[in-house]
GROMACS .gro file of N, CA, C and O in nm:
model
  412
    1UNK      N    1  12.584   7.715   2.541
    1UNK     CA    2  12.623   7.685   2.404
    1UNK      C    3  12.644   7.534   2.388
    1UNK      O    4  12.607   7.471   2.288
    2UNK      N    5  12.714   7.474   2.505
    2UNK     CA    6  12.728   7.322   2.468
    2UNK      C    7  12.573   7.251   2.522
    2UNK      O    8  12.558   7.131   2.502
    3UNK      N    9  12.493   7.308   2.571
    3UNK     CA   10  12.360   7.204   2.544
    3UNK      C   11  12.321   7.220   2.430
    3UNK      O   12  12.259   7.125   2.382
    4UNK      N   13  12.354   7.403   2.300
    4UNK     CA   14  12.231   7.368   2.226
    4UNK      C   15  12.302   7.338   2.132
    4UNK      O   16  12.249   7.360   2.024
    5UNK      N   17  12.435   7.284   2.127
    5UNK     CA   18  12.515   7.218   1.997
    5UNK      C   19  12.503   7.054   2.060
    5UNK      O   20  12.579   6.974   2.006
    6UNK      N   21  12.430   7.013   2.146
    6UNK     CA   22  12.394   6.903   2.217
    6UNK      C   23  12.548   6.808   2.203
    6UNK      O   24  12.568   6.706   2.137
    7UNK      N   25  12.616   6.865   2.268
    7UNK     CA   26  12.767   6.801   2.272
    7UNK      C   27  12.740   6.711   2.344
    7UNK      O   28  12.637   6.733   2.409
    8UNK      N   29  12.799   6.591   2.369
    8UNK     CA   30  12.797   6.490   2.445
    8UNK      C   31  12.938   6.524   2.544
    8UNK      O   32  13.055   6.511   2.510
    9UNK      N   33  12.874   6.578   2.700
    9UNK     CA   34  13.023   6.572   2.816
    9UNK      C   35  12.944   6.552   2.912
    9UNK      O   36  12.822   6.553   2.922
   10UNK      N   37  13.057   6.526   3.010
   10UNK     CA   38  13.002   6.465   3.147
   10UNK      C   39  13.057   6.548   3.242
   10UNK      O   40  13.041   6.531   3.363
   11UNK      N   41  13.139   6.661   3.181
   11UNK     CA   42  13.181   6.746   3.318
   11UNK      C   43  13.192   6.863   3.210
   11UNK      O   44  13.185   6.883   3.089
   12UNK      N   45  13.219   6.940   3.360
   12UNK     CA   46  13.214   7.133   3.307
   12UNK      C   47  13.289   7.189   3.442
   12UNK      O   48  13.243   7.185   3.556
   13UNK      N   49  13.387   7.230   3.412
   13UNK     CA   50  13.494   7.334   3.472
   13UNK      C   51  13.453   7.460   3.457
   13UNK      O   52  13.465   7.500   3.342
   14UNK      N   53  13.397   7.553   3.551
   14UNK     CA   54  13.343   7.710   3.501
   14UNK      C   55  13.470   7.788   3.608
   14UNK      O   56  13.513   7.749   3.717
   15UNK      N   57  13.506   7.905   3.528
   15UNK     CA   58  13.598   7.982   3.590
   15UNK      C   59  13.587   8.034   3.734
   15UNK      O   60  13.663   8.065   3.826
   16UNK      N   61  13.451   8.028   3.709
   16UNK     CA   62  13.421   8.116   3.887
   16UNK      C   63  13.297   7.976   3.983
   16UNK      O   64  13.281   7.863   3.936
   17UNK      N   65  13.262   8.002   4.051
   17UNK     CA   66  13.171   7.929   4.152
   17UNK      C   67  13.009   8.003   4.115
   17UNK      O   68  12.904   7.939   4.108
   18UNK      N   69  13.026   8.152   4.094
   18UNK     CA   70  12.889   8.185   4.048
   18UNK      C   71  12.865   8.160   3.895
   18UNK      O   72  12.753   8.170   3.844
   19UNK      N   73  12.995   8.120   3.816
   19UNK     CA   74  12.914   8.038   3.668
   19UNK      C   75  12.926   7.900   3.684
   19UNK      O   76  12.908   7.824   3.589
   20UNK      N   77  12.953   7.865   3.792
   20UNK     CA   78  12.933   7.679   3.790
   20UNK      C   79  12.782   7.701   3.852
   20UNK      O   80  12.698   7.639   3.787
   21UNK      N   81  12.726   7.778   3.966
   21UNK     CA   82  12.630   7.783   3.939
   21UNK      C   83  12.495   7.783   3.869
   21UNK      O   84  12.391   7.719   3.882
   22UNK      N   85  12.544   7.894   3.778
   22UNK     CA   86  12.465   7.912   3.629
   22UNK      C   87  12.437   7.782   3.570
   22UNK      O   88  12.333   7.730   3.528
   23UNK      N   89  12.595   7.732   3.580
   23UNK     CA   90  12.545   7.606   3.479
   23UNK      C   91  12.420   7.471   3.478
   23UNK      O   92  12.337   7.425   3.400
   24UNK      N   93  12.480   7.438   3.651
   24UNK     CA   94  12.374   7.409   3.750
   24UNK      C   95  12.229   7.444   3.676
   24UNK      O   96  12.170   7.365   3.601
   25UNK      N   97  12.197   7.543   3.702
   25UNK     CA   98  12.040   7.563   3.653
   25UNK      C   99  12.082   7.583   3.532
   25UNK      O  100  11.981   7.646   3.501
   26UNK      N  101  12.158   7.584   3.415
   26UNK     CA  102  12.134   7.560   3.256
   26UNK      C  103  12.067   7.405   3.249
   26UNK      O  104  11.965   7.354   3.203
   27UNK      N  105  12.188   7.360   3.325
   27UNK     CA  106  12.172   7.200   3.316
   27UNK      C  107  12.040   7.090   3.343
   27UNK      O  108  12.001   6.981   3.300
   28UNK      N  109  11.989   7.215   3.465
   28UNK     CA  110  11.884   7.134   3.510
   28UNK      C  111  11.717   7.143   3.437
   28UNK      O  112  11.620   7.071   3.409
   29UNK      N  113  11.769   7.298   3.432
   29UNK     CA  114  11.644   7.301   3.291
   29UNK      C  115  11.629   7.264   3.166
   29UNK      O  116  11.539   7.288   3.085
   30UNK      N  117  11.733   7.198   3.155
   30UNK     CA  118  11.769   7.085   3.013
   30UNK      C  119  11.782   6.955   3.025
   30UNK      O  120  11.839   6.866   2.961
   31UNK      N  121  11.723   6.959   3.113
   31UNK     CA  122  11.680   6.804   3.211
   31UNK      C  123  11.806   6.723   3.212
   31UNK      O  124  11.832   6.613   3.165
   32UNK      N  125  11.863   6.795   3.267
   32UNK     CA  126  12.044   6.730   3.300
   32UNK      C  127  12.012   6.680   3.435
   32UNK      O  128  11.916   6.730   3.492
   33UNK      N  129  12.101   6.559   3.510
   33UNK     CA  130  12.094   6.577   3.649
   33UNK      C  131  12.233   6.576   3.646
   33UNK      O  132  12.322   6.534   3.572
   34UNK      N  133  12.214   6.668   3.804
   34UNK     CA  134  12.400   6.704   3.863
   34UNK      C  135  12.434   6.616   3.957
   34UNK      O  136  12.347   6.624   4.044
   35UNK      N  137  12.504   6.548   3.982
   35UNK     CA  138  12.629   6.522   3.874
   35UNK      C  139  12.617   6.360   3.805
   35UNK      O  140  12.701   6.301   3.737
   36UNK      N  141  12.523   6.327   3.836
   36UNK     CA  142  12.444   6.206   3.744
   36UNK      C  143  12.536   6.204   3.582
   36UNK      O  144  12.619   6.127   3.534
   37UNK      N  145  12.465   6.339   3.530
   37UNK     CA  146  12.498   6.318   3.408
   37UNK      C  147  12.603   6.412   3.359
   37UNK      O  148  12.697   6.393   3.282
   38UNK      N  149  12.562   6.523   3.428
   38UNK     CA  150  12.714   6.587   3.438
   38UNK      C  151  12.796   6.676   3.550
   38UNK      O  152  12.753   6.786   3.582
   39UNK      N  153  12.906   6.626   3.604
   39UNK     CA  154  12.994   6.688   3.706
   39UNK      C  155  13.024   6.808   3.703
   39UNK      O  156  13.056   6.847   3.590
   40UNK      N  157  13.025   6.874   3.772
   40UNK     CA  158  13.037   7.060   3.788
   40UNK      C  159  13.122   7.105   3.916
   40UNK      O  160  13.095   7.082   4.034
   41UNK      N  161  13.227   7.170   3.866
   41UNK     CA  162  13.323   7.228   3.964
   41UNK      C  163  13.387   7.389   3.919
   41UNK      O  164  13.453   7.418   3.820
   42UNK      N  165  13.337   7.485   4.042
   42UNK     CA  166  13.369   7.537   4.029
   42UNK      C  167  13.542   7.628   4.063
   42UNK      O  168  13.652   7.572   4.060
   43UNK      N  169  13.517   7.772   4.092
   43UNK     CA  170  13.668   7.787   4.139
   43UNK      C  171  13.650   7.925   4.196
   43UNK      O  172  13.599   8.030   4.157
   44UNK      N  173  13.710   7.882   4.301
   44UNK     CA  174  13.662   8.032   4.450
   44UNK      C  175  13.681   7.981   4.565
   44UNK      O  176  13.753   8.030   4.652
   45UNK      N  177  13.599   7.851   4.575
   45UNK     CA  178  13.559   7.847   4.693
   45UNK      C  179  13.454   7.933   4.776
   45UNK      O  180  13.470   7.959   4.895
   46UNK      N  181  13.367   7.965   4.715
   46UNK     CA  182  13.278   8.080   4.801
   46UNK      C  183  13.172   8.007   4.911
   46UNK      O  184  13.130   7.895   4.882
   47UNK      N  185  13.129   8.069   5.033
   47UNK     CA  186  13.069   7.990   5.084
   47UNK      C  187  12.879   7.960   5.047
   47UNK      O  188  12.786   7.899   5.100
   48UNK      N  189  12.899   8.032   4.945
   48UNK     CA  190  12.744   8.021   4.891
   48UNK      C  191  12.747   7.890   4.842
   48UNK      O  192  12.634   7.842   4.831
   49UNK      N  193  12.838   7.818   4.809
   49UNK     CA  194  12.841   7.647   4.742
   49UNK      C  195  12.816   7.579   4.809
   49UNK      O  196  12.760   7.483   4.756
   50UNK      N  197  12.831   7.565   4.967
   50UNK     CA  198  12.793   7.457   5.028
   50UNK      C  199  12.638   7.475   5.065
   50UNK      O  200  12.576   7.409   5.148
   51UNK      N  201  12.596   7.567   4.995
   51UNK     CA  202  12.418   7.587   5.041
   51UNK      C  203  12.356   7.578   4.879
   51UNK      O  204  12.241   7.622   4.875
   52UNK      N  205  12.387   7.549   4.801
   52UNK     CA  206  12.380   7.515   4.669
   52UNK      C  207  12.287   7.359   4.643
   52UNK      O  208  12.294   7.271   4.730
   53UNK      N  209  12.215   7.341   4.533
   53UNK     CA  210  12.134   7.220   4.528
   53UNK      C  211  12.176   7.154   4.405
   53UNK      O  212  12.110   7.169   4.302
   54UNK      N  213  12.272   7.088   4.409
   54UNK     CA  214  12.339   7.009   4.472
   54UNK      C  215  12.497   7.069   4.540
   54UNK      O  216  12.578   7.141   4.482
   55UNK      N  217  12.505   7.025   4.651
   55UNK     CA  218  12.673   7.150   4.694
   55UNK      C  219  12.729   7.162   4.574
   55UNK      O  220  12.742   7.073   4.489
   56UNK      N  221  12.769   7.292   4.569
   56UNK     CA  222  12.882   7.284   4.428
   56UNK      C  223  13.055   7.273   4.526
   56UNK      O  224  13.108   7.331   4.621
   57UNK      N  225  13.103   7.115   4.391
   57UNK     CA  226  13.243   7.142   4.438
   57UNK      C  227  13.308   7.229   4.363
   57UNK      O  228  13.258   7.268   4.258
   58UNK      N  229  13.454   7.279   4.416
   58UNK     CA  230  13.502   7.389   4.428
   58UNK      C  231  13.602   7.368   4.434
   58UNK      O  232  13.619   7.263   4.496
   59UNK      N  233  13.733   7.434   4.384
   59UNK     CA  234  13.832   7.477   4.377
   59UNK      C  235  13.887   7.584   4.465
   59UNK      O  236  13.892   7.695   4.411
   60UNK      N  237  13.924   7.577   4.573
   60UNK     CA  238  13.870   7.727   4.698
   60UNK      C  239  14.031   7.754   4.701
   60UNK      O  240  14.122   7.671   4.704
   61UNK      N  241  14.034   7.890   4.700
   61UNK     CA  242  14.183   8.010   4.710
   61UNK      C  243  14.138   8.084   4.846
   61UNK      O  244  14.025   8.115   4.882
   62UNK      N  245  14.244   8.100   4.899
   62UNK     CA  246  14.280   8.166   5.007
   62UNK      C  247  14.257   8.320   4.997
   62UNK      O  248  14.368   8.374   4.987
   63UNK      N  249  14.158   8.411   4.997
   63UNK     CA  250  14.138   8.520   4.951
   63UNK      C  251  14.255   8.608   5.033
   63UNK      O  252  14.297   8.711   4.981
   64UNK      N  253  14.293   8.576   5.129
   64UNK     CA  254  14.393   8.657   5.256
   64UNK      C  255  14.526   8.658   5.146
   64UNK      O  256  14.572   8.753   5.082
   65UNK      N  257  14.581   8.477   5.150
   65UNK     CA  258  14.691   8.527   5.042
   65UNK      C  259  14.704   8.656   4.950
   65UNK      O  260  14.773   8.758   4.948
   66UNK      N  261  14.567   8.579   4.848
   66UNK     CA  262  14.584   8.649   4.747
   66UNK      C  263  14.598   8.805   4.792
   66UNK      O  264  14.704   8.857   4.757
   67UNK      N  265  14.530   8.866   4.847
   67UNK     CA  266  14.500   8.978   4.942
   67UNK      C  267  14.616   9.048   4.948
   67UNK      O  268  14.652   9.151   4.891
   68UNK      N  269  14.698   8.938   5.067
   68UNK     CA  270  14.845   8.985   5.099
   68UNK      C  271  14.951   9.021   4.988
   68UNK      O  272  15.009   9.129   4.977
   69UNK      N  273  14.965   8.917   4.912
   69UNK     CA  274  15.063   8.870   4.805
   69UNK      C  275  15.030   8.989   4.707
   69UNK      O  276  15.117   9.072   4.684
   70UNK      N  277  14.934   8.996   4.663
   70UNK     CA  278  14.853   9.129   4.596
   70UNK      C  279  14.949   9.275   4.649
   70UNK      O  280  15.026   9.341   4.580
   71UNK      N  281  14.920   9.290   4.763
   71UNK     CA  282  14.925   9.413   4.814
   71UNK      C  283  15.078   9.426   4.813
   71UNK      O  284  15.139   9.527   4.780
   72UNK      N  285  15.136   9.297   4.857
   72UNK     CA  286  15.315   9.345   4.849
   72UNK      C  287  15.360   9.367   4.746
   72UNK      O  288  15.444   9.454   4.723
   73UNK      N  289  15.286   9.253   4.624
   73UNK     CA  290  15.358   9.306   4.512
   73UNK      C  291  15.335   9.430   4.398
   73UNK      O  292  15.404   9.460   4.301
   74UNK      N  293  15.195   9.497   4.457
   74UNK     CA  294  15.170   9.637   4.412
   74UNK      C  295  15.257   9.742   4.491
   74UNK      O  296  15.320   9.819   4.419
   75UNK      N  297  15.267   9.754   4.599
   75UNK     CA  298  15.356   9.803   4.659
   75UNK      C  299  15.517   9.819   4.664
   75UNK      O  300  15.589   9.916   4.686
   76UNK      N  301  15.553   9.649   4.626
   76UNK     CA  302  15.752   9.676   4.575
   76UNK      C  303  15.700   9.755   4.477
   76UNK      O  304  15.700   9.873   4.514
   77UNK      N  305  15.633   9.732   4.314
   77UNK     CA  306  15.641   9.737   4.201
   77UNK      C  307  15.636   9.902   4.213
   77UNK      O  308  15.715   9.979   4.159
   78UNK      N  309  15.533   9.935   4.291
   78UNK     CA  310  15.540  10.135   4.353
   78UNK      C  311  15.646  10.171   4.374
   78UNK      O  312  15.705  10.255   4.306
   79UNK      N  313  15.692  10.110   4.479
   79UNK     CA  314  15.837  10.165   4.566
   79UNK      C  315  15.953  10.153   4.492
   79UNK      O  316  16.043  10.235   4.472
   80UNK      N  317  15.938  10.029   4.452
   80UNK     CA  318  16.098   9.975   4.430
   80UNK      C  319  16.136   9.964   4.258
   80UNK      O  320  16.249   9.946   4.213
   81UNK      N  321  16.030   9.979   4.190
   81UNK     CA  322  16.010   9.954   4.105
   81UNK      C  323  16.063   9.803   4.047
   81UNK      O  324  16.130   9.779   3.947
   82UNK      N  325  16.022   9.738   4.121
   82UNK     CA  326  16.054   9.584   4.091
   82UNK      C  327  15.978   9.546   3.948
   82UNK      O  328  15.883   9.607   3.899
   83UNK      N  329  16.064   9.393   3.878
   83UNK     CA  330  15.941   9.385   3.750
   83UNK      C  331  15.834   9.281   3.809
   83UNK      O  332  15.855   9.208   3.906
   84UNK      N  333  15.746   9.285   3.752
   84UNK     CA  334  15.575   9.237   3.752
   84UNK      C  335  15.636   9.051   3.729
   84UNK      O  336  15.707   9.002   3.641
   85UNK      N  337  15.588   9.006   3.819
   85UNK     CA  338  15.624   8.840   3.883
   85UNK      C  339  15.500   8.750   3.858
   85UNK      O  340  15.393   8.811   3.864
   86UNK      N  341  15.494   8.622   3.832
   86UNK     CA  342  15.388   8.558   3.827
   86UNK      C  343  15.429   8.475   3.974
   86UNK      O  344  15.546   8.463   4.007
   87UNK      N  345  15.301   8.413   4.066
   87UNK     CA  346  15.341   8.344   4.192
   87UNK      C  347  15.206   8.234   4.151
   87UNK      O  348  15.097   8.254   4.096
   88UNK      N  349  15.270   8.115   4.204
   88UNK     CA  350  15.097   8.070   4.214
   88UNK      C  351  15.108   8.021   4.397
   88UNK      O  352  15.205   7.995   4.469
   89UNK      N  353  14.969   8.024   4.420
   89UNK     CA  354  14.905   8.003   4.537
   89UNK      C  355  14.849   7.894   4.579
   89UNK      O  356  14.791   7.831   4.491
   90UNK      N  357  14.846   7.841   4.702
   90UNK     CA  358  14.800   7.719   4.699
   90UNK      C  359  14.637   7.707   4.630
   90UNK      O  360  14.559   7.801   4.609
   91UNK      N  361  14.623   7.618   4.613
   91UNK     CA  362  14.465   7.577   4.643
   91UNK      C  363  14.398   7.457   4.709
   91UNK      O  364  14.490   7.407   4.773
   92UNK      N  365  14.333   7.413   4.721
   92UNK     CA  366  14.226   7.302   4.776
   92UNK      C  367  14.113   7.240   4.678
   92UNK      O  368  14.036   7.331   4.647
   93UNK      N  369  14.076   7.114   4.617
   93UNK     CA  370  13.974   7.101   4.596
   93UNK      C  371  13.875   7.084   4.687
   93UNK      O  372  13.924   7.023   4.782
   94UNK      N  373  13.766   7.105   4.706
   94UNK     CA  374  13.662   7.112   4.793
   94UNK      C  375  13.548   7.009   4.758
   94UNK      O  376  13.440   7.068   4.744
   95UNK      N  377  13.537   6.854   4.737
   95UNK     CA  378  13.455   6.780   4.699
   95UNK      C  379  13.350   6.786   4.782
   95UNK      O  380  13.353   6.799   4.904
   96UNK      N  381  13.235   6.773   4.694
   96UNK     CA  382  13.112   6.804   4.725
   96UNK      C  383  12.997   6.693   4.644
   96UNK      O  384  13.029   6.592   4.582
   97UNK      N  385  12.852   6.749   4.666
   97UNK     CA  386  12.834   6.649   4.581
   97UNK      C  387  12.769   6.715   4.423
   97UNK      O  388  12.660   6.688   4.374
   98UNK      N  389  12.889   6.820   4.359
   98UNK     CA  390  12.827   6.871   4.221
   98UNK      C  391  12.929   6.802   4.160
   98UNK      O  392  12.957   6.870   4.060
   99UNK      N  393  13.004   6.703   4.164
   99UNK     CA  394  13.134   6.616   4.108
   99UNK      C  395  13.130   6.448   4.109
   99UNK      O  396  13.102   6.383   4.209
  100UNK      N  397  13.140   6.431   4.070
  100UNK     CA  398  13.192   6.251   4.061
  100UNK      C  399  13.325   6.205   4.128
  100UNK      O  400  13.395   6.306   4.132
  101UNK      N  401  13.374   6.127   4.169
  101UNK     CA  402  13.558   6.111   4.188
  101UNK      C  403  13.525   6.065   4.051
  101UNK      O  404  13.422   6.065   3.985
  102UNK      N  405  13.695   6.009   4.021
  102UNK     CA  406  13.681   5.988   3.879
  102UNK      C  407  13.757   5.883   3.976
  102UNK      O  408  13.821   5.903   4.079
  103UNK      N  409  13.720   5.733   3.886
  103UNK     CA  410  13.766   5.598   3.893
  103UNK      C  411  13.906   5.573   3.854
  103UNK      O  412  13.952   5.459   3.857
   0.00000   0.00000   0.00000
């Protein structure tokens, strides 16, 4: 949608690593270059990004946490009937070369 309203940006944040992908080839078939003209980062961390053309950087989560943290707190909320908690988790950026640093 933002190539064919021909927005003028230089980066794109996609929720997951397989739509920073996507974008990747939106971009490139709209004769974009990555990250030339525009920076792309996704969020996962999956290891399909570092085999990606150009690596996609990444935002990478600990799937074990989440995993763990997941499972205990479905489990009090079963047992104990505890109330429903928000936690956040670490993360990592994962620079690569689908990003710019920023100056």
């Amino acid at each position: 949608a933002l190539l064919k309203r021909n927005d003028d940006f230089t980066a794109l944040f996609a929720m997951s690593d397989v739509m920073a992908i996507g974008a990747i080839r939106a971009l490139w078939d709209a004769g974009k270059q990555v990250p030339e003209d525009v920076s792309v980062v996704g969020v996962d961390g999956l290891s399909i990004g570092a085999y990606t053309r150009p690596r996609l950087s990444t935002v990478a989560q600990s799937a074990d946490i989440l995993a763990n943290r997941s499972m205990d707190l479905l489990l009090d909320r079963m047992e104990k009937k505890t109330p429903g908690t928000h936690e956040l988790i670490p993360v990592v950026l994962e620079h690569r070369e689908s990003s710019v640093a920023a100056e």
